mmCIF file of C-alpha atoms in Angstrom:
data_model
loop_
_atom_site.group_PDB
_atom_site.id
_atom_site.type_symbol
_atom_site.label_atom_id
_atom_site.label_comp_id
_atom_site.label_asym_id
_atom_site.label_seq_id
_atom_site.Cartn_x
_atom_site.Cartn_y
_atom_site.Cartn_z
ATOM 1 C CA MET A 1 11.619 4.670 56.639
ATOM 2 C CA VAL A 2 14.670 2.380 56.551
ATOM 3 C CA LYS A 3 12.681 -0.467 58.025
ATOM 4 C CA ASN A 4 10.675 -0.399 54.762
ATOM 5 C CA ARG A 5 13.806 -1.152 52.635
ATOM 6 C CA PRO A 6 13.320 -4.050 50.139
ATOM 7 C CA THR A 7 15.520 -6.880 51.154
ATOM 8 C CA GLN A 8 17.356 -6.964 47.734
ATOM 9 C CA VAL A 9 18.407 -3.233 48.049
ATOM 10 C CA PRO A 10 21.454 -2.510 50.207
ATOM 11 C CA GLU A 11 20.835 -0.340 53.371
ATOM 12 C CA SER A 12 23.526 2.187 52.207
ATOM 13 C CA GLN A 13 21.859 2.688 48.770
ATOM 14 C CA PHE A 14 18.464 2.872 50.314
ATOM 15 C CA ILE A 15 19.484 5.658 52.589
ATOM 16 C CA LYS A 16 20.779 7.601 49.673
ATOM 17 C CA LEU A 17 17.529 7.185 47.762
ATOM 18 C CA ILE A 18 15.662 8.513 50.733
ATOM 19 C CA TYR A 19 17.715 11.569 50.854
ATOM 20 C CA TYR A 20 17.318 11.941 47.167
ATOM 21 C CA TRP A 21 13.421 11.778 47.304
ATOM 22 C CA SER A 22 13.477 14.194 50.259
ATOM 23 C CA HIS A 23 15.406 16.880 48.406
ATOM 24 C CA PRO A 24 13.192 20.004 47.686
ATOM 25 C CA THR A 25 14.047 20.009 43.988
ATOM 26 C CA ILE A 26 13.033 16.562 43.596
ATOM 27 C CA GLN A 27 9.913 17.067 45.612
ATOM 28 C CA SER A 28 9.002 19.973 43.465
ATOM 29 C CA ILE A 29 9.442 17.945 40.177
ATOM 30 C CA SER A 30 7.410 15.110 41.769
ATOM 31 C CA GLU A 31 4.475 17.424 42.666
ATOM 32 C CA LYS A 32 4.450 18.954 39.088
ATOM 33 C CA LYS A 33 4.344 15.419 37.564
ATOM 34 C CA LYS A 34 1.551 14.496 39.826
ATOM 35 C CA LYS A 35 -0.581 17.372 38.941
ATOM 36 C CA HIS A 36 0.077 16.935 35.273
ATOM 37 C CA GLN A 37 -0.866 13.138 35.593
ATOM 38 C CA GLU A 38 -4.105 14.193 37.196
ATOM 39 C CA GLN A 39 -4.864 16.337 34.346
ATOM 40 C CA GLN A 40 -4.336 13.705 31.808
ATOM 41 C CA LYS A 41 -7.264 11.949 30.135
ATOM 42 C CA PHE A 42 -7.402 8.812 28.184
ATOM 43 C CA SER A 43 -4.185 7.302 29.254
ATOM 44 C CA HIS A 44 -2.751 4.784 26.749
ATOM 45 C CA ARG A 45 -2.231 1.250 27.658
ATOM 46 C CA MET A 46 0.892 0.532 25.439
ATOM 47 C CA GLY A 47 3.331 0.535 28.152
ATOM 48 C CA PRO A 48 6.889 0.883 26.690
ATOM 49 C CA ILE A 49 5.697 0.219 23.117
ATOM 50 C CA ASN A 50 6.383 3.166 20.759
ATOM 51 C CA PHE A 51 3.376 4.514 18.960
ATOM 52 C CA GLY A 52 5.476 4.364 15.636
ATOM 53 C CA ARG A 53 5.285 0.506 16.023
ATOM 54 C CA VAL A 54 1.577 0.612 16.535
ATOM 55 C CA ARG A 55 1.144 2.650 13.459
ATOM 56 C CA VAL A 56 3.265 0.418 11.398
ATOM 57 C CA ALA A 57 1.300 -2.561 12.639
ATOM 58 C CA LEU A 58 -2.020 -0.975 11.727
ATOM 59 C CA ARG A 59 -0.789 0.117 8.277
ATOM 60 C CA THR A 60 0.034 -3.474 7.331
ATOM 61 C CA THR A 61 -3.599 -4.501 8.117
ATOM 62 C CA LYS A 62 -4.756 -2.203 5.266
ATOM 63 C CA GLU A 63 -5.026 -3.479 1.639
ATOM 64 C CA THR A 64 -3.677 -0.161 0.410
ATOM 65 C CA ASN A 65 -1.020 0.166 3.024
ATOM 66 C CA GLU A 66 -2.479 3.648 3.823
ATOM 67 C CA GLU A 67 -1.603 5.480 6.983
ATOM 68 C CA PRO A 68 -4.061 4.957 9.857
ATOM 69 C CA LYS A 69 -6.144 7.989 10.941
ATOM 70 C CA ARG A 70 -5.533 9.501 14.304
ATOM 71 C CA PHE A 71 -8.693 8.187 15.986
ATOM 72 C CA GLU A 72 -7.742 4.623 14.750
ATOM 73 C CA MET A 73 -4.489 5.224 16.728
ATOM 74 C CA PHE A 74 -6.394 6.439 19.673
ATOM 75 C CA LEU A 75 -8.500 3.363 19.846
ATOM 76 C CA ALA A 76 -5.429 1.035 19.264
ATOM 77 C CA THR A 77 -3.438 2.645 22.023
ATOM 78 C CA ARG A 78 -6.277 2.853 24.478
ATOM 79 C CA THR A 79 -7.269 -0.792 24.146
ATOM 80 C CA SER A 80 -5.205 -3.235 26.350
ATOM 81 C CA ARG A 81 -3.104 -5.845 24.623
ATOM 82 C CA LYS A 82 -5.498 -8.422 26.097
ATOM 83 C CA ARG A 83 -8.288 -6.652 24.313
ATOM 84 C CA LYS A 84 -10.211 -5.998 27.496
ATOM 85 C CA GLU A 85 -12.940 -3.270 27.525
ATOM 86 C CA VAL A 86 -11.897 0.471 27.570
ATOM 87 C CA ASP A 87 -12.669 2.527 30.531
ATOM 88 C CA GLN A 88 -15.739 4.572 30.742
ATOM 89 C CA GLU A 89 -13.985 7.786 29.920
ATOM 90 C CA THR A 90 -12.446 6.397 26.774
ATOM 91 C CA GLN A 91 -15.838 4.900 25.791
ATOM 92 C CA ASP A 92 -17.553 8.247 26.191
ATOM 93 C CA ALA A 93 -15.046 9.660 23.863
ATOM 94 C CA ILE A 94 -15.652 7.026 21.279
ATOM 95 C CA ASP A 95 -19.453 7.541 21.513
ATOM 96 C CA GLU A 96 -18.905 11.312 21.065
ATOM 97 C CA PHE A 97 -16.752 10.758 18.054
ATOM 98 C CA GLN A 98 -19.207 8.614 16.347
ATOM 99 C CA ASN A 99 -21.954 11.134 17.089
ATOM 100 C CA ARG A 100 -20.081 13.833 15.453
ATOM 101 C CA GLN A 101 -19.261 11.766 12.357
ATOM 102 C CA ALA A 102 -22.984 10.916 12.214
ATOM 103 C CA ALA A 103 -23.683 14.740 12.279
ATOM 104 C CA GLY A 104 -21.541 15.317 9.167
ATOM 105 C CA GLU A 105 -18.056 16.165 10.600
ATOM 106 C CA THR A 106 -14.989 14.746 8.962
ATOM 107 C CA ASP A 107 -12.558 12.462 10.997
ATOM 108 C CA GLU A 108 -10.263 15.306 11.485
ATOM 109 C CA GLU A 109 -12.847 17.849 12.502
ATOM 110 C CA ALA A 110 -14.368 15.273 15.087
ATOM 111 C CA PHE A 111 -10.968 14.487 16.387
ATOM 112 C CA GLU A 112 -10.074 18.238 17.013
ATOM 113 C CA SER A 113 -13.478 18.860 18.485
ATOM 114 C CA LEU A 114 -12.738 16.214 21.027
ATOM 115 C CA PHE A 115 -8.997 16.715 21.749
ATOM 116 C CA GLY A 116 -8.204 20.158 20.654
ATOM 117 C CA LYS A 117 -5.975 21.399 17.802
ATOM 118 C CA GLU A 118 -2.354 20.271 17.496
ATOM 119 C CA GLN A 119 0.217 22.477 19.238
ATOM 120 C CA PRO A 120 3.643 23.435 17.643
ATOM 121 C CA GLY A 121 5.992 20.515 17.762
ATOM 122 C CA ARG A 122 5.205 16.847 17.510
ATOM 123 C CA VAL A 123 1.819 15.662 16.336
ATOM 124 C CA ARG A 124 -0.118 13.415 18.692
ATOM 125 C CA TYR A 125 -0.329 9.547 17.919
ATOM 126 C CA TYR A 126 2.554 9.664 15.554
ATOM 127 C CA GLY A 127 5.373 8.936 18.009
ATOM 128 C CA ARG A 128 8.242 11.084 18.916
ATOM 129 C CA SER A 129 10.114 13.405 16.498
ATOM 130 C CA ILE A 130 7.197 13.542 14.049
ATOM 131 C CA THR A 131 6.121 17.004 13.181
ATOM 132 C CA ARG A 132 3.660 18.590 10.809
ATOM 133 C CA ARG A 133 6.439 19.321 8.392
ATOM 134 C CA ASN A 134 7.322 15.501 8.431
ATOM 135 C CA LEU A 135 3.723 14.770 7.721
ATOM 136 C CA LYS A 136 3.400 17.077 4.826
ATOM 137 C CA LYS A 137 6.688 15.690 3.307
ATOM 138 C CA HIS A 138 5.304 12.230 3.877
ATOM 139 C CA ALA A 139 2.089 13.084 2.095
ATOM 140 C CA GLU A 140 3.877 14.547 -0.920
ATOM 141 C CA ILE A 141 6.069 11.320 -1.252
ATOM 142 C CA SER A 142 3.046 9.143 -0.935
ATOM 143 C CA LYS A 143 1.311 11.074 -3.717
ATOM 144 C CA LEU A 144 4.170 10.703 -6.069
ATOM 145 C CA LYS A 145 4.515 6.976 -5.308
ATOM 146 C CA GLN A 146 0.762 6.740 -6.176
ATOM 147 C CA GLN A 147 1.094 8.590 -9.371
ATOM 148 C CA HIS A 148 4.065 6.455 -10.366
ATOM 149 C CA GLN A 149 2.217 3.266 -9.568
ATOM 150 C CA GLU A 150 -0.795 4.477 -11.654
ATOM 151 C CA GLU A 151 1.424 5.144 -14.624
ATOM 152 C CA VAL A 152 3.035 1.763 -14.313
ATOM 153 C CA THR A 153 -0.377 0.109 -14.165
ATOM 154 C CA SER A 154 -1.611 2.147 -17.268
ATOM 155 C CA LEU A 155 1.606 1.131 -19.128
ATOM 156 C CA LYS A 156 1.053 -2.515 -18.306
ATOM 157 C CA ALA A 157 -2.644 -2.367 -19.531
ATOM 158 C CA GLU A 158 -1.394 -0.913 -22.879
ATOM 159 C CA LEU A 159 1.283 -3.583 -23.196
ATOM 160 C CA GLY A 160 -1.389 -6.142 -22.478
ATOM 161 C CA ASP A 161 -3.729 -4.829 -25.143
ATOM 162 C CA MET A 162 -0.552 -4.634 -27.601
ATOM 163 C CA LYS A 163 0.025 -8.357 -26.970
ATOM 164 C CA ALA A 164 -3.615 -9.232 -27.309
ATOM 165 C CA LYS A 165 -3.661 -7.521 -30.695
ATOM 166 C CA GLN A 166 -0.416 -9.205 -31.781
ATOM 167 C CA GLN A 167 -1.798 -12.586 -30.767
ATOM 168 C CA HIS A 168 -5.044 -11.820 -32.786
ATOM 169 C CA GLN A 169 -3.122 -10.791 -35.838
ATOM 170 C CA GLU A 170 -0.977 -13.962 -35.649
ATOM 171 C CA ALA A 171 -4.183 -16.033 -35.232
ATOM 172 C CA ASP A 172 -5.656 -14.406 -38.383
ATOM 173 C CA LEU A 173 -2.456 -14.935 -40.377
ATOM 174 C CA HIS A 174 -2.373 -18.552 -39.274
ATOM 175 C CA GLY A 175 -5.949 -19.014 -40.433
ATOM 176 C CA LEU A 176 -5.202 -17.366 -43.690
ATOM 177 C CA ARG A 177 -2.067 -19.609 -44.357
ATOM 178 C CA ASN A 178 -4.381 -22.747 -43.642
ATOM 179 C CA MET A 179 -6.890 -21.412 -45.986
ATOM 180 C CA ILE A 180 -4.348 -20.896 -48.722
ATOM 181 C CA LYS A 181 -2.900 -24.379 -48.213
ATOM 182 C CA LEU A 182 -6.379 -25.930 -48.539
ATOM 183 C CA LEU A 183 -7.029 -24.020 -51.785
ATOM 184 C CA VAL A 184 -3.505 -25.101 -53.172
ATOM 185 C CA GLN A 185 -4.271 -28.743 -52.196
ATOM 186 C CA ARG A 186 -7.612 -28.551 -53.935
ATOM 187 C CA SER A 187 -6.175 -27.174 -57.133
ATOM 188 C CA LYS A 188 -3.072 -29.439 -57.007
ATOM 189 C CA PRO A 189 -3.878 -32.533 -55.076
ATOM 190 C CA GLY A 190 -0.364 -34.114 -55.888
ATOM 191 C CA MET A 191 1.636 -31.242 -54.095
ATOM 192 C CA ARG A 192 3.436 -32.186 -51.012
ATOM 193 C CA PRO A 193 2.918 -30.198 -47.865
ATOM 194 C CA GLU A 194 6.385 -29.058 -47.687
ATOM 195 C CA GLU A 195 6.232 -27.885 -51.303
ATOM 196 C CA ILE A 196 3.182 -25.840 -50.317
ATOM 197 C CA GLU A 197 4.913 -24.356 -47.419
ATOM 198 C CA ALA A 198 7.966 -23.373 -49.555
ATOM 199 C CA LEU A 199 5.560 -21.799 -51.959
ATOM 200 C CA LEU A 200 3.989 -19.704 -49.138
ATOM 201 C CA GLN A 201 7.347 -18.723 -47.737
ATOM 202 C CA ASP A 202 8.556 -17.510 -51.147
ATOM 203 C CA ALA A 203 5.284 -15.620 -51.499
ATOM 204 C CA GLN A 204 5.713 -14.026 -48.162
ATOM 205 C CA HIS A 205 9.162 -12.671 -48.820
ATOM 206 C CA SER A 206 8.589 -11.600 -52.488
ATOM 207 C CA PRO A 207 8.258 -7.845 -53.295
ATOM 208 C CA ILE A 208 4.708 -6.406 -52.766
ATOM 209 C CA ASP A 209 3.146 -5.379 -56.056
ATOM 210 C CA ALA A 210 1.206 -2.158 -56.791
ATOM 211 C CA ASN A 211 -2.133 -3.735 -56.112
ATOM 212 C CA SER A 212 -0.966 -5.021 -52.726
ATOM 213 C CA ALA A 213 0.341 -1.474 -51.871
ATOM 214 C CA HIS A 214 -3.127 -0.015 -52.189
ATOM 215 C CA GLY A 215 -4.431 -2.537 -49.642
ATOM 216 C CA SER A 216 -5.952 -5.032 -52.186
ATOM 217 C CA THR A 217 -6.999 -8.345 -50.611
ATOM 218 C CA HIS A 218 -7.463 -10.142 -53.861
ATOM 219 C CA ILE A 219 -5.646 -13.447 -53.988
ATOM 220 C CA PRO A 220 -4.021 -13.848 -57.578
ATOM 221 C CA ASN A 221 -5.084 -16.897 -59.683
ATOM 222 C CA ILE A 222 -2.198 -19.226 -59.628
ATOM 223 C CA ASN A 223 -1.974 -21.383 -62.580
ATOM 224 C CA MET A 224 -0.731 -24.622 -61.073
ATOM 225 C CA ASP A 225 -0.321 -26.268 -64.382
ATOM 226 C CA ASN A 226 2.556 -23.879 -65.258
ATOM 227 C CA SER A 227 4.332 -24.112 -62.022
ATOM 228 C CA GLU A 228 7.701 -25.812 -61.557
ATOM 229 C CA TYR A 229 5.845 -28.452 -59.528
ATOM 230 C CA ALA A 230 3.649 -29.656 -62.356
ATOM 231 C CA ASN A 231 6.096 -32.491 -63.556
ATOM 232 C CA GLU A 232 6.489 -33.839 -60.086
ATOM 233 C CA ASP A 233 3.507 -36.149 -59.922
#
């Protein structure tokens, strides 16, 4: 076996490696892993890339930034980075999943029918250290965030309505002032614009009489001949 040594590996290290591989314990571990690998189906094509990174990348492609479903993760991790066709076994699983969906099963029901229920511990396609408890907590946090966002959106809508009403009232007030100015100018053509404006300002800040308190919209008849501006022609 030494003759098969790679040229870049020193002979002394290669001999130690041969002894290591030949050890009964290592041989037993190797056989177990070999059998386990033979039993595996749908091998992923992500190499050293963590599934958590794949999940984040899929989440950013969604408008609502929602978590990708497990079968979406299955497709993403079983498709090569060069976007080549999946193997026949994986394609059969995809077809079966779509058939179950067409038959009325939900995504989770179809997924568990194909791959079985989750075992205690981490959840498939979520990366290491993710458990059902983590997912439940994440779902609760996401729900609270969504409720908060809905409340913020509702408050913004109410604020927008209030601003629109205020602008409408200001427009009505502006129109009313212009109408009063026009009436005053017609009844007293010689009055200067600044004098009319002063008259309106004075009327705006004067105490409201009893008729106004009852919501009367009657404009009092102002005798312009008796006003203080009558002698300024």
